[in-house]
Short mmCIF file of C-alpha atoms in Angstrom, two decimals:
data_model
loop_
_atom_site.label_atom_id
_atom_site.label_comp_id
_atom_site.label_asym_id
_atom_site.label_seq_id
_atom_site.Cartn_x
_atom_site.Cartn_y
_atom_site.Cartn_z
CA MET A 20 0.01 0.02 0.04
CA ALA A 21 1.44 3.33 -1.02
CA SER A 22 0.13 6.49 0.82
CA PRO A 23 1.63 9.59 2.41
CA THR A 24 -0.46 8.86 5.54
CA VAL A 25 -0.66 5.07 5.70
CA ASP A 26 1.97 2.47 6.16
CA ALA A 27 1.16 -1.20 5.79
CA ALA A 28 3.25 -4.25 6.39
CA ASP A 29 3.04 -7.90 6.40
CA LEU A 30 3.69 -9.09 9.85
CA ASP A 31 5.04 -12.48 11.09
CA ILE A 32 2.14 -12.73 13.49
CA PRO A 33 2.59 -13.30 16.37
CA GLY A 34 6.34 -13.44 16.06
CA ALA A 35 9.09 -10.99 15.75
CA GLY A 36 7.50 -9.04 13.10
CA VAL A 37 5.12 -7.34 15.40
CA ARG A 38 7.87 -6.27 17.74
CA TRP A 39 9.94 -5.03 14.75
CA TRP A 40 7.04 -2.92 13.40
CA GLY A 41 6.32 -1.61 16.90
CA ALA A 42 9.93 -0.36 16.98
CA GLY A 43 9.46 1.21 13.61
CA VAL A 44 6.43 3.05 14.75
CA LEU A 45 8.31 4.46 17.72
CA ARG A 46 10.99 5.69 15.43
CA LEU A 47 8.47 7.35 13.04
CA LEU A 48 6.52 9.15 15.67
CA PRO A 49 7.71 12.77 16.38
CA PRO A 50 8.73 13.30 19.95
CA GLY A 51 5.83 13.68 22.24
CA GLU A 52 3.46 12.15 19.68
CA VAL A 53 1.23 9.11 20.60
CA LEU A 54 -0.77 6.57 18.62
CA TRP A 55 -4.51 7.04 18.46
CA GLY A 56 -5.64 3.72 17.26
CA VAL A 57 -4.72 0.07 16.31
CA VAL A 58 -6.94 -1.99 14.03
CA ASN A 59 -6.27 -5.66 14.33
CA ASN A 60 -7.49 -6.99 10.85
CA ALA A 61 -5.29 -9.98 10.36
CA GLY A 62 -7.31 -13.22 9.59
CA LEU A 63 -6.98 -16.44 7.96
CA ALA A 64 -9.76 -18.94 7.11
CA THR A 65 -10.01 -22.67 6.11
CA PHE A 66 -12.67 -25.24 5.84
CA GLY A 67 -13.41 -28.93 6.48
CA ASP A 68 -14.96 -31.17 8.92
CA LEU A 69 -13.31 -31.61 12.24
CA GLU A 70 -11.81 -35.06 11.25
CA TRP A 71 -10.56 -33.69 7.89
CA LEU A 72 -8.31 -31.22 9.63
CA SER A 73 -5.00 -31.49 11.47
CA LEU A 74 -4.03 -29.84 14.74
CA ASP A 75 -1.72 -27.63 12.70
CA ASP A 76 -4.77 -26.33 10.78
CA TYR A 77 -6.45 -25.30 13.89
CA ARG A 78 -3.12 -23.96 15.43
CA ARG A 79 -2.35 -21.74 12.45
CA LEU A 80 -5.72 -20.00 12.49
CA TYR A 81 -5.64 -19.52 16.26
CA GLU A 82 -2.13 -18.12 16.19
CA VAL A 83 -2.98 -15.40 13.61
CA ASN A 84 -6.64 -14.69 14.36
CA VAL A 85 -6.47 -14.63 18.10
CA LEU A 86 -2.74 -14.50 19.30
CA GLY A 87 -1.95 -11.99 16.65
CA ILE A 88 -4.33 -9.64 18.36
CA VAL A 89 -2.69 -10.33 21.67
CA ALA A 90 0.77 -9.64 20.29
CA THR A 91 -0.13 -6.52 18.35
CA SER A 92 -2.12 -5.02 21.31
CA GLN A 93 0.61 -5.75 23.82
CA THR A 94 3.06 -4.13 21.44
CA PHE A 95 1.13 -0.87 20.80
CA LEU A 96 -1.01 -0.37 23.94
CA PRO A 97 1.64 1.71 25.83
CA LEU A 98 1.33 4.25 22.97
CA VAL A 99 -2.52 3.99 22.63
CA ARG A 100 -2.95 4.31 26.39
CA LYS A 101 -1.18 7.68 26.36
CA ALA A 102 -3.61 8.97 23.74
CA ARG A 103 -6.64 7.48 25.51
CA GLY A 104 -7.21 6.05 21.97
CA ARG A 105 -8.85 3.20 20.35
CA VAL A 106 -8.41 -0.55 19.75
CA VAL A 107 -10.45 -2.16 16.99
CA ASN A 108 -10.60 -5.96 16.62
CA ILE A 109 -12.06 -7.51 13.50
CA SER A 110 -14.32 -10.46 14.25
CA SER A 111 -17.08 -11.91 12.20
CA LEU A 112 -20.78 -12.71 12.35
CA LEU A 113 -19.58 -16.30 12.56
CA ALA A 114 -18.59 -15.47 16.19
CA ARG A 115 -22.32 -15.21 16.84
CA PHE A 116 -23.50 -18.27 15.17
CA ALA A 117 -21.79 -21.49 14.14
CA VAL A 118 -21.85 -23.29 10.75
CA PRO A 119 -20.70 -26.67 9.63
CA MET A 120 -17.11 -27.21 8.11
CA ARG A 121 -15.87 -24.01 9.46
CA SER A 122 -14.86 -24.93 13.02
CA PRO A 123 -11.23 -23.50 12.97
CA TYR A 124 -12.44 -20.14 11.86
CA VAL A 125 -15.61 -20.03 13.89
CA ALA A 126 -13.73 -21.13 17.10
CA SER A 127 -11.03 -18.43 16.54
CA LYS A 128 -13.71 -15.71 16.05
CA TYR A 129 -15.58 -16.78 19.15
CA ALA A 130 -12.30 -16.33 20.93
CA VAL A 131 -11.71 -12.92 19.48
CA GLU A 132 -15.16 -11.89 20.94
CA GLY A 133 -14.24 -12.93 24.55
CA LEU A 134 -10.70 -11.50 24.25
CA SER A 135 -12.12 -8.23 22.97
CA ASP A 136 -14.72 -7.95 25.71
CA CYS A 137 -12.21 -8.70 28.43
CA MET A 138 -9.88 -5.96 26.77
CA ARG A 139 -12.69 -3.42 26.79
CA TYR A 140 -13.29 -3.86 30.49
CA GLU A 141 -9.67 -3.93 31.36
CA LEU A 142 -8.73 -0.78 29.31
CA ARG A 143 -11.61 1.56 30.03
CA ASP A 144 -10.00 2.80 33.25
CA TRP A 145 -7.32 4.23 31.07
CA GLY A 146 -9.83 5.74 28.61
CA VAL A 147 -9.00 3.33 25.88
CA ASN A 148 -12.17 2.25 23.90
CA VAL A 149 -12.18 -1.26 22.47
CA SER A 150 -14.68 -2.04 19.63
CA ILE A 151 -15.46 -5.25 17.68
CA ILE A 152 -16.44 -5.33 14.09
CA GLU A 153 -18.54 -8.29 13.03
CA PRO A 154 -18.80 -8.23 9.27
CA GLY A 155 -21.30 -10.28 7.42
CA ASN A 156 -20.53 -12.12 4.16
CA TYR A 157 -17.86 -10.17 2.20
CA ILE A 158 -16.03 -13.17 0.77
CA ALA A 159 -16.35 -11.96 -2.77
CA GLY A 160 -15.04 -8.64 -1.63
CA THR A 161 -11.98 -9.92 0.26
CA ASN A 162 -11.26 -13.14 -1.66
CA ILE A 163 -10.61 -15.00 1.59
CA PHE A 164 -11.92 -17.97 -0.29
CA THR A 165 -11.39 -18.44 -4.10
CA ALA A 166 -12.46 -21.37 -6.21
CA ALA A 167 -8.99 -22.40 -6.93
CA GLY A 168 -7.97 -22.02 -3.32
CA VAL A 169 -10.87 -24.15 -2.17
CA ASP A 170 -9.84 -27.00 -4.83
CA ALA A 171 -6.18 -26.77 -3.56
CA THR A 172 -7.18 -27.01 0.07
CA ALA A 173 -9.63 -29.89 -0.66
CA THR A 174 -6.87 -31.89 -2.45
CA ARG A 175 -4.50 -31.52 0.35
CA LEU A 176 -7.13 -32.50 2.81
CA TRP A 177 -8.17 -35.57 0.85
CA GLU A 178 -4.53 -36.69 0.31
CA THR A 179 -3.67 -36.25 4.04
CA MET A 180 -6.79 -37.71 5.60
CA GLY A 181 -6.60 -40.88 7.58
CA GLU A 182 -7.73 -44.01 5.79
CA GLU A 183 -10.63 -44.57 8.30
CA VAL A 184 -12.09 -41.04 7.85
CA ARG A 185 -11.60 -41.28 4.08
CA ALA A 186 -13.56 -44.58 4.14
CA LEU A 187 -16.22 -43.02 6.30
CA TYR A 188 -17.00 -40.12 4.06
CA GLY A 189 -16.21 -41.54 0.67
CA GLU A 190 -14.93 -39.47 -2.22
CA SER A 191 -18.43 -38.58 -3.44
CA LEU A 192 -19.61 -37.17 -0.24
CA PHE A 193 -16.28 -35.39 0.35
CA TRP A 194 -16.58 -33.48 -2.93
CA ARG A 195 -20.19 -32.68 -2.52
CA ARG A 196 -19.24 -30.86 0.70
CA VAL A 197 -16.27 -29.16 -1.02
CA ALA A 198 -18.79 -28.01 -3.65
CA VAL A 199 -20.76 -26.19 -0.96
CA MET A 200 -17.61 -24.41 0.05
CA LYS A 201 -16.73 -23.52 -3.55
CA LYS A 202 -20.11 -21.79 -4.03
CA TYR A 203 -19.13 -19.26 -1.14
CA ALA A 204 -16.11 -18.14 -3.14
CA ASP A 205 -18.35 -15.94 -5.30
CA ALA A 206 -20.83 -15.24 -2.52
CA GLY A 207 -21.39 -11.96 -0.41
CA SER A 208 -20.96 -8.38 -1.24
CA THR A 209 -18.07 -6.87 -3.08
CA ASP A 210 -18.88 -3.39 -1.62
CA LEU A 211 -16.73 -3.02 1.42
CA THR A 212 -18.09 0.42 2.29
CA PRO A 213 -20.11 -0.62 5.31
CA VAL A 214 -17.05 -2.29 6.82
CA LEU A 215 -14.83 0.84 6.14
CA GLN A 216 -17.55 3.05 7.68
CA ALA A 217 -17.47 0.89 10.73
CA PHE A 218 -13.64 1.21 10.94
CA ALA A 219 -14.16 4.96 10.72
CA SER A 220 -16.78 5.09 13.46
CA ALA A 221 -14.80 2.93 15.86
CA LEU A 222 -11.77 5.09 15.46
CA LEU A 223 -13.16 8.64 15.17
CA ASP A 224 -16.60 8.83 16.80
CA ARG A 225 -16.71 10.48 20.23
CA TRP A 226 -18.75 7.54 21.58
CA PRO A 227 -17.78 4.41 19.63
CA GLN A 228 -19.93 1.35 19.93
CA PRO A 229 -18.72 -1.79 21.57
CA ARG A 230 -19.92 -3.79 18.48
CA TYR A 231 -20.60 -3.04 14.83
CA GLN A 232 -22.31 -5.40 12.42
CA PRO A 233 -21.76 -4.30 8.83
CA ALA A 234 -24.08 -6.89 7.26
CA ASP A 235 -27.04 -7.19 5.10
CA LEU A 236 -30.62 -8.04 6.47
CA TYR A 237 -30.25 -11.72 5.85
CA PHE A 238 -27.20 -12.00 8.16
CA LYS A 239 -28.50 -9.69 10.73
CA THR A 240 -31.76 -11.70 10.88
CA ARG A 241 -29.85 -14.87 11.18
CA CYS A 242 -27.71 -13.49 13.97
CA LEU A 243 -30.85 -12.36 15.85
CA VAL A 244 -32.38 -15.82 15.55
CA ALA A 245 -29.16 -17.41 16.67
CA THR A 246 -28.66 -15.19 19.62
CA HIS A 247 -32.34 -14.93 20.92
CA GLY A 248 -34.22 -17.70 19.44
CA PRO A 249 -34.33 -21.49 20.37
CA GLU A 250 -31.58 -23.53 18.81
CA TRP A 251 -33.98 -25.96 17.14
CA LEU A 252 -35.40 -23.03 15.13
CA TYR A 253 -31.97 -21.75 14.12
CA ASP A 254 -30.90 -25.30 13.09
CA ALA A 255 -34.09 -25.88 11.11
CA LEU A 256 -33.86 -22.59 9.33
CA TYR A 257 -30.15 -22.40 8.56
CA ILE A 258 -28.22 -25.56 8.97
CA SER A 259 -27.91 -28.25 6.30
CA THR A 260 -25.00 -30.41 5.07
CA PRO A 261 -24.62 -32.66 1.94
CA LYS A 262 -25.08 -36.27 2.80
#
């Protein structure tokens, strides 16, 4: 990203890259200046039933999606605290309701919600506001899944799957489930304006909200049913898997 006011970097989260970038920010800030806000937007996604996936698949998402927030926040909070500024953590509406074949991502986003709420309570005594942004479906706008990427992941999962699990699912059922994920590659909105507006509000409004949900009516309704309705109703309306 090239901009006179924005610097972006790929960080080895949650490794030494965060500390290196933190030191760089300190060098860039003029004497006496502080850091107003941090947006934790790192995120990975994968798919697959529990038995298709390895511990490394789960660990990789947790390290980036959850521990990345911890590492970045720990690095920059001393500067943000001096400014009585803002921390914005990007979660997902999949932190409010679960779906099949997405357990690594869903579990990591549930963790982001709990972590962010704890941070909000802990930091308010220092005047630091913590907000969570829970986007709806913007897969088509972010390319977090692509058809080619789904195929590559599916091939890897099938080749590394244990013989017992492979026999249990069978190749036909496996690829029918993969086809469901491939449909998501082109799903959702390509207009990221609502998400960017949520960023701006969380960073700049005098009274930022604890949570923002930039999502269409379908996903807001689904979240409402999942949060306040009986589980049997949510399951009946929204959950199905190829068999």
